[in-house]
Short mmCIF file of C-alpha atoms and ligand atoms in Angstrom, two decimals:
data_model
loop_
_atom_site.label_atom_id
_atom_site.label_comp_id
_atom_site.label_asym_id
_atom_site.label_seq_id
_atom_site.Cartn_x
_atom_site.Cartn_y
_atom_site.Cartn_z
CA MET A 1 1.84 26.33 1.34
CA PRO A 2 -1.03 23.85 1.29
CA GLN A 3 -4.15 24.62 3.28
CA VAL A 4 -4.35 22.31 6.28
CA PHE A 5 -7.69 20.97 7.53
CA LYS A 6 -8.40 19.14 10.75
CA THR A 7 -12.15 18.82 10.32
CA ILE A 8 -14.32 17.14 7.72
CA ALA A 9 -16.65 20.17 7.55
CA GLU A 10 -13.86 22.64 6.71
CA LEU A 11 -12.30 20.36 4.11
CA ARG A 12 -15.69 19.80 2.46
CA GLU A 13 -16.32 23.53 2.37
CA ALA A 14 -12.97 24.19 0.65
CA LEU A 15 -13.57 21.36 -1.84
CA ALA A 16 -17.05 22.67 -2.62
CA ALA A 17 -15.54 26.10 -3.37
CA VAL A 18 -12.97 24.53 -5.72
CA ARG A 19 -15.61 22.46 -7.49
CA GLY A 20 -17.96 25.43 -7.82
CA ALA A 21 -15.27 27.56 -9.46
CA GLY A 22 -16.50 27.44 -13.04
CA ASP A 23 -14.83 24.75 -15.18
CA ARG A 24 -14.99 21.19 -14.03
CA ARG A 25 -11.96 20.71 -11.81
CA THR A 26 -10.76 17.23 -10.92
CA VAL A 27 -9.75 16.22 -7.42
CA GLY A 28 -6.99 13.66 -6.75
CA LEU A 29 -6.66 12.01 -3.33
CA VAL A 30 -3.44 10.55 -1.92
CA PRO A 31 -4.24 8.70 1.32
CA THR A 32 -1.26 8.18 3.66
CA MET A 33 -0.34 7.59 7.28
CA GLY A 34 2.30 10.31 7.09
CA TYR A 35 6.03 10.20 7.87
CA LEU A 36 6.36 10.91 4.18
CA HIS A 37 9.12 9.52 1.96
CA ASP A 38 9.85 9.34 -1.76
CA GLY A 39 7.21 6.61 -2.25
CA HIS A 40 4.53 9.02 -1.05
CA ARG A 41 6.14 11.82 -3.08
CA SER A 42 5.78 9.76 -6.26
CA LEU A 43 2.03 9.36 -5.63
CA ILE A 44 1.67 13.11 -5.03
CA ARG A 45 3.66 13.83 -8.20
CA LYS A 46 1.38 11.57 -10.24
CA ALA A 47 -1.71 13.25 -8.78
CA ARG A 48 -0.21 16.71 -9.43
CA GLU A 49 0.34 15.78 -13.10
CA THR A 50 -3.20 14.49 -13.51
CA ASP A 51 -5.59 16.42 -11.28
CA ASP A 52 -6.38 20.10 -10.75
CA THR A 53 -6.65 19.84 -6.97
CA VAL A 54 -4.49 17.45 -4.94
CA VAL A 55 -5.65 16.37 -1.50
CA LEU A 56 -3.16 14.57 0.76
CA SER A 57 -4.62 12.82 3.78
CA ILE A 58 -2.39 12.03 6.74
CA PHE A 59 -4.08 9.80 9.28
CA VAL A 60 -2.65 6.91 11.28
CA ASN A 61 -5.76 4.78 11.23
CA PRO A 62 -6.19 2.84 14.50
CA LEU A 63 -8.76 0.54 12.90
CA GLN A 64 -6.15 -1.15 10.71
CA PHE A 65 -3.72 -1.94 13.54
CA GLY A 66 -4.01 -5.11 15.62
CA PRO A 67 -3.95 -4.85 19.44
CA THR A 68 -0.27 -5.88 19.62
CA GLU A 69 0.84 -3.84 16.63
CA ASP A 70 2.73 -0.53 16.38
CA PHE A 71 -0.11 2.05 16.38
CA ASP A 72 1.33 3.97 19.35
CA ARG A 73 4.90 3.99 18.16
CA TYR A 74 4.14 4.46 14.43
CA PRO A 75 6.49 7.30 13.36
CA ARG A 76 4.85 10.73 13.17
CA ASP A 77 6.30 14.11 12.16
CA ALA A 78 3.60 16.57 11.11
CA GLU A 79 5.94 19.51 10.59
CA ARG A 80 8.24 17.62 8.25
CA ASP A 81 5.25 16.12 6.40
CA LEU A 82 3.80 19.58 5.82
CA SER A 83 7.03 20.90 4.36
CA ILE A 84 7.24 17.87 2.03
CA ALA A 85 3.59 18.41 1.04
CA ALA A 86 4.33 22.08 0.28
CA GLU A 87 7.38 21.22 -1.79
CA ALA A 88 5.41 18.58 -3.72
CA GLY A 89 2.65 21.05 -4.60
CA VAL A 90 -0.21 19.59 -2.53
CA ASP A 91 -3.24 21.92 -2.37
CA PHE A 92 -5.07 20.57 0.68
CA VAL A 93 -3.73 18.49 3.55
CA PHE A 94 -6.35 16.68 5.61
CA MET A 95 -4.93 15.67 8.99
CA PRO A 96 -7.80 14.87 11.33
CA GLU A 97 -7.59 13.65 14.92
CA VAL A 98 -8.87 10.13 15.61
CA ALA A 99 -12.03 11.54 17.26
CA GLU A 100 -12.92 13.46 14.09
CA ILE A 101 -12.91 10.27 12.03
CA TYR A 102 -14.23 7.92 14.71
CA PRO A 103 -16.47 9.92 17.07
CA GLN A 104 -17.79 6.55 18.11
CA TYR A 105 -15.09 3.88 18.30
CA PRO A 106 -15.33 1.18 17.15
CA LEU A 107 -17.86 2.03 14.46
CA ALA A 108 -21.25 0.36 14.37
CA THR A 109 -21.03 0.15 10.57
CA SER A 110 -17.94 -0.83 8.63
CA VAL A 111 -16.72 -2.18 5.31
CA THR A 112 -15.19 -5.64 5.14
CA ALA A 113 -12.68 -6.84 2.59
CA GLY A 114 -14.13 -10.36 2.49
CA GLU A 115 -12.10 -13.42 1.65
CA ALA A 116 -9.38 -11.45 -0.19
CA GLY A 117 -8.78 -9.65 3.10
CA ARG A 118 -8.07 -12.87 4.96
CA ARG A 119 -5.19 -14.08 2.78
CA TYR A 120 -1.49 -13.17 2.91
CA CYS A 121 -1.18 -10.04 5.09
CA GLY A 122 -4.77 -10.55 6.20
CA ALA A 123 -3.92 -13.98 7.64
CA SER A 124 -1.12 -12.52 9.78
CA ARG A 125 -3.05 -9.33 10.59
CA PRO A 126 -6.70 -10.29 11.22
CA GLY A 127 -9.04 -7.36 10.59
CA HIS A 128 -6.31 -5.23 9.01
CA PHE A 129 -7.92 -4.98 5.58
CA ASP A 130 -11.37 -4.34 7.07
CA GLY A 131 -9.75 -1.33 8.76
CA VAL A 132 -8.24 -0.29 5.43
CA THR A 133 -11.47 -0.62 3.42
CA THR A 134 -13.42 1.23 6.11
CA ILE A 135 -11.05 4.22 6.27
CA VAL A 136 -10.66 4.40 2.48
CA ALA A 137 -14.46 4.30 2.02
CA LYS A 138 -14.78 7.10 4.58
CA LEU A 139 -12.07 9.16 2.84
CA PHE A 140 -13.78 8.60 -0.53
CA ASN A 141 -17.04 9.89 0.95
CA ILE A 142 -15.36 12.84 2.68
CA VAL A 143 -13.23 13.98 -0.29
CA GLN A 144 -15.27 12.59 -3.22
CA PRO A 145 -12.15 12.45 -5.41
CA ASP A 146 -12.14 11.75 -9.14
CA ARG A 147 -8.98 9.68 -8.69
CA ALA A 148 -7.18 8.08 -5.76
CA TYR A 149 -3.52 7.09 -5.86
CA PHE A 150 -2.12 3.98 -4.17
CA GLY A 151 1.31 2.35 -4.17
CA LEU A 152 1.91 -1.12 -5.59
CA LYS A 153 4.31 -1.60 -2.67
CA ASP A 154 1.08 -2.63 -0.91
CA LEU A 155 -0.10 -4.85 -3.75
CA GLN A 156 -2.80 -6.69 -1.79
CA GLN A 157 -4.15 -3.35 -0.54
CA VAL A 158 -4.45 -2.06 -4.12
CA ALA A 159 -6.30 -5.22 -5.21
CA ILE A 160 -8.68 -4.98 -2.24
CA ILE A 161 -9.40 -1.29 -2.81
CA GLU A 162 -10.04 -1.88 -6.51
CA GLN A 163 -12.47 -4.65 -5.53
CA MET A 164 -14.20 -2.44 -2.96
CA THR A 165 -14.50 0.41 -5.47
CA ARG A 166 -16.20 -1.93 -7.96
CA ASP A 167 -18.37 -3.68 -5.36
CA LEU A 168 -19.65 -0.46 -3.77
CA ASN A 169 -19.80 1.62 -6.99
CA PHE A 170 -17.54 4.43 -5.81
CA PRO A 171 -17.14 6.83 -8.77
CA VAL A 172 -13.38 6.95 -8.21
CA ASP A 173 -10.56 5.86 -10.54
CA ILE A 174 -7.94 3.91 -8.62
CA VAL A 175 -4.45 4.72 -9.90
CA PRO A 176 -1.78 2.16 -8.90
CA CYS A 177 1.76 3.61 -8.77
CA PRO A 178 5.09 1.73 -8.95
CA THR A 179 7.15 0.91 -5.86
CA VAL A 180 9.89 3.42 -5.09
CA ARG A 181 13.08 1.85 -3.73
CA GLU A 182 16.25 2.89 -1.93
CA PRO A 183 19.39 2.71 -4.11
CA ASP A 184 20.16 -0.79 -2.72
CA GLY A 185 16.68 -2.08 -3.60
CA LEU A 186 14.88 -1.86 -0.25
CA ALA A 187 11.28 -0.73 -0.82
CA MET A 188 10.73 2.62 0.89
CA SER A 189 8.51 2.44 3.95
CA SER A 190 7.85 4.65 6.96
CA ARG A 191 8.62 1.57 9.06
CA ASN A 192 12.20 1.31 7.74
CA VAL A 193 13.25 3.73 10.52
CA TYR A 194 12.63 0.96 13.04
CA LEU A 195 15.44 -1.17 11.57
CA SER A 196 18.81 -1.41 13.33
CA PRO A 197 21.81 -0.85 11.03
CA GLU A 198 22.38 -4.62 10.76
CA GLU A 199 18.67 -5.35 10.11
CA ARG A 200 18.65 -2.58 7.51
CA ARG A 201 21.65 -4.16 5.77
CA GLN A 202 20.07 -7.62 5.72
CA ALA A 203 16.65 -6.33 4.62
CA THR A 204 17.92 -6.08 1.04
CA VAL A 205 17.34 -9.85 0.72
CA LEU A 206 13.69 -9.16 -0.11
CA SER A 207 14.31 -7.14 -3.27
CA ALA A 208 17.28 -9.37 -4.14
CA ALA A 209 15.03 -12.46 -3.96
CA LEU A 210 12.48 -10.72 -6.23
CA GLY A 211 15.30 -9.91 -8.64
CA GLN A 212 16.32 -13.57 -8.77
CA THR A 213 12.72 -14.59 -9.38
CA GLU A 214 12.98 -13.28 -12.95
CA GLU A 215 15.71 -15.83 -13.71
CA TRP A 216 13.86 -18.68 -12.00
CA LEU A 217 10.71 -17.97 -13.98
CA ALA A 218 12.64 -18.48 -17.21
CA GLU A 219 12.59 -22.23 -16.37
CA PRO A 220 9.46 -23.47 -18.14
CA ALA A 221 8.78 -26.32 -15.70
CA ILE A 222 9.07 -24.38 -12.46
CA ASP A 223 6.02 -24.67 -10.17
CA ALA A 224 4.78 -22.52 -7.30
CA ALA A 225 6.16 -24.89 -4.64
CA GLU A 226 9.67 -24.87 -6.11
CA LEU A 227 9.61 -21.09 -6.58
CA GLU A 228 8.49 -20.66 -2.99
CA ARG A 229 11.26 -23.00 -1.79
CA ARG A 230 13.91 -20.97 -3.63
CA LEU A 231 12.52 -17.66 -2.38
CA ARG A 232 12.51 -18.94 1.19
CA ALA A 233 16.12 -20.15 0.84
CA ALA A 234 17.24 -16.82 -0.65
CA ILE A 235 15.57 -14.82 2.15
CA SER A 236 16.82 -17.15 4.87
CA ALA A 237 20.39 -16.43 3.78
CA ALA A 238 19.92 -13.33 5.97
CA PRO A 239 20.26 -14.69 9.54
CA LEU A 240 17.95 -12.01 10.99
CA ALA A 241 15.12 -12.70 8.52
CA ASP A 242 12.06 -14.31 10.09
CA ILE A 243 9.67 -15.18 7.25
CA ASP A 244 5.99 -14.44 7.85
CA TYR A 245 4.86 -15.62 4.41
CA VAL A 246 6.05 -16.17 0.86
CA ALA A 247 3.11 -16.35 -1.54
CA ILE A 248 2.88 -17.07 -5.25
CA ALA A 249 -0.36 -15.74 -6.72
CA ALA A 250 -2.07 -15.01 -10.01
CA TYR A 251 -2.09 -11.33 -10.94
CA PRO A 252 -4.28 -9.26 -10.78
CA SER A 253 -6.73 -11.58 -9.00
CA LEU A 254 -4.13 -12.51 -6.32
CA LEU A 255 -5.65 -16.00 -6.17
CA PRO A 256 -3.11 -18.44 -4.71
CA LEU A 257 -1.43 -20.67 -7.32
CA PRO A 258 -1.15 -24.38 -6.56
CA GLY A 259 2.18 -26.24 -6.70
CA GLY A 260 2.67 -29.51 -8.57
CA VAL A 261 2.04 -28.12 -12.07
CA PRO A 262 4.18 -25.66 -14.05
CA LEU A 263 3.24 -22.08 -13.24
CA GLY A 264 1.98 -21.47 -16.79
CA GLU A 265 -0.54 -24.30 -16.36
CA ALA A 266 -1.53 -23.17 -12.87
CA LEU A 267 -2.25 -19.71 -14.32
CA ASP A 268 -4.50 -21.15 -17.03
CA GLY A 269 -7.16 -21.95 -14.44
CA THR A 270 -7.35 -18.35 -13.20
CA GLY A 271 -7.88 -16.23 -16.32
CA ASP A 272 -4.82 -14.17 -15.31
CA ARG A 273 -1.64 -13.80 -17.37
CA LYS A 274 0.91 -12.68 -14.80
CA ILE A 275 2.14 -13.88 -11.46
CA ALA A 276 2.71 -11.94 -8.27
CA VAL A 277 5.22 -12.86 -5.59
CA LEU A 278 4.27 -11.44 -2.21
CA LEU A 279 6.70 -11.39 0.70
CA ALA A 280 6.35 -10.49 4.37
CA VAL A 281 9.44 -10.88 6.54
CA LYS A 282 10.21 -9.74 10.06
CA PHE A 283 13.55 -8.29 11.07
CA GLY A 284 13.48 -8.00 14.85
CA ASN A 285 10.14 -6.36 15.63
CA THR A 286 9.80 -4.80 12.20
CA ARG A 287 7.62 -6.50 9.63
CA LEU A 288 8.52 -5.58 6.05
CA ILE A 289 6.57 -6.39 2.90
CA ASP A 290 7.59 -6.37 -0.72
CA ASN A 291 6.31 -7.89 -3.94
CA GLY A 292 6.92 -8.23 -7.64
CA ILE A 293 4.71 -8.76 -10.69
CA PHE A 294 6.12 -10.98 -13.42
CA GLN A 295 5.24 -12.23 -16.86
CA LEU A 296 6.05 -15.86 -17.52
CA THR A 297 7.25 -15.16 -21.05
CA GLY A 298 10.57 -13.92 -19.72
CA VAL A 299 9.58 -10.29 -20.32
CA SER A 300 9.42 -8.98 -16.80
CA ALA A 301 7.11 -6.35 -15.40
CA HIS A 302 8.87 -6.48 -12.04
CA VAL A 303 8.08 -3.24 -10.20
P1 AMP B 401 1.36 4.48 4.08
O1 AMP B 401 1.61 5.89 4.56
O2 AMP B 401 2.49 3.55 4.36
O3 AMP B 401 0.00 3.96 4.49
O4 AMP B 401 1.32 4.57 2.49
C1 AMP B 401 0.47 5.49 1.84
C2 AMP B 401 0.48 5.18 0.38
O5 AMP B 401 1.82 5.26 -0.14
C3 AMP B 401 -0.01 3.76 0.06
O6 AMP B 401 -0.79 3.78 -1.12
C4 AMP B 401 1.27 3.01 -0.14
O7 AMP B 401 1.15 1.89 -0.99
C5 AMP B 401 2.14 4.08 -0.80
N1 AMP B 401 3.55 3.74 -0.63
C6 AMP B 401 4.19 3.43 0.52
N2 AMP B 401 5.47 3.10 0.28
C7 AMP B 401 5.65 3.20 -1.06
C8 AMP B 401 6.74 2.99 -1.95
N3 AMP B 401 7.94 2.61 -1.49
N4 AMP B 401 6.55 3.18 -3.27
C9 AMP B 401 5.33 3.57 -3.75
N5 AMP B 401 4.26 3.78 -2.97
C10 AMP B 401 4.41 3.60 -1.65
#
């Protein structure tokens, strides 16, 4: 069974003991909001393969939720999470209360994600990525991991955390991990439990649209506007889909790509070689995101 810590002081003490135990031992951190699924499991597995000590944090971070968002009803099941953590070979679980992390709320000092945090999900969820960078910076300082594992399911989050790590000189390697999907293609998410059976059925349009993107990108003249139009049409085939955004961006910078010129030409201005398609779509009250990374040469790196 993993050791479970509710306080920063106790976790730090246990980590200091591990680090002081002779040989240099690496620490891997997997930050989550709990309600664990196979996506989280894949991050833990990767950390288990790479690091000597694996720390799983479970914290539903109020700072990254907007006032009308689902903080209160976000699914939580500590007992189930702990048994998954045990099965996956986690050493330390850090599950603090909100008051342990934010004794003073809101904080006087915080980390902002800058302009990258105002695009895409940041445009629909103002302040969200500032909440993410602030909690991740705090977790990096609390755990002082050698590596931290994040899912490419949240592609913009990975890009923002990599940027923050460079900008603030955190001595942490960020390890991006591929998106884990249900057998029908739906990206796994703790929020999938909110979906009604009919919404769940229609939600497969996101991964299906990303699958079709590979074929569309084989057309040399296609531009961002036309690709966006086709993606919107494919998603709108699901009557319950309410599109928040469809974005075509350069990867890894995630700079938006202009329409009007073939995608290859639009990429030339960015220094990037791949494109990312980012999708956010609501089904009822549930907002789902998904994305794919593609090469324009026809060889796809769709994850
Ligand atoms: P969350 O608990 O939703 O905040 O996610 C915690 C971590 O798990 C983040 O780094 C997510 O990107 C990652 N994650 C969530 N869903 C998936 C998935 N389907 N595949 C891979 N990683 C995921």
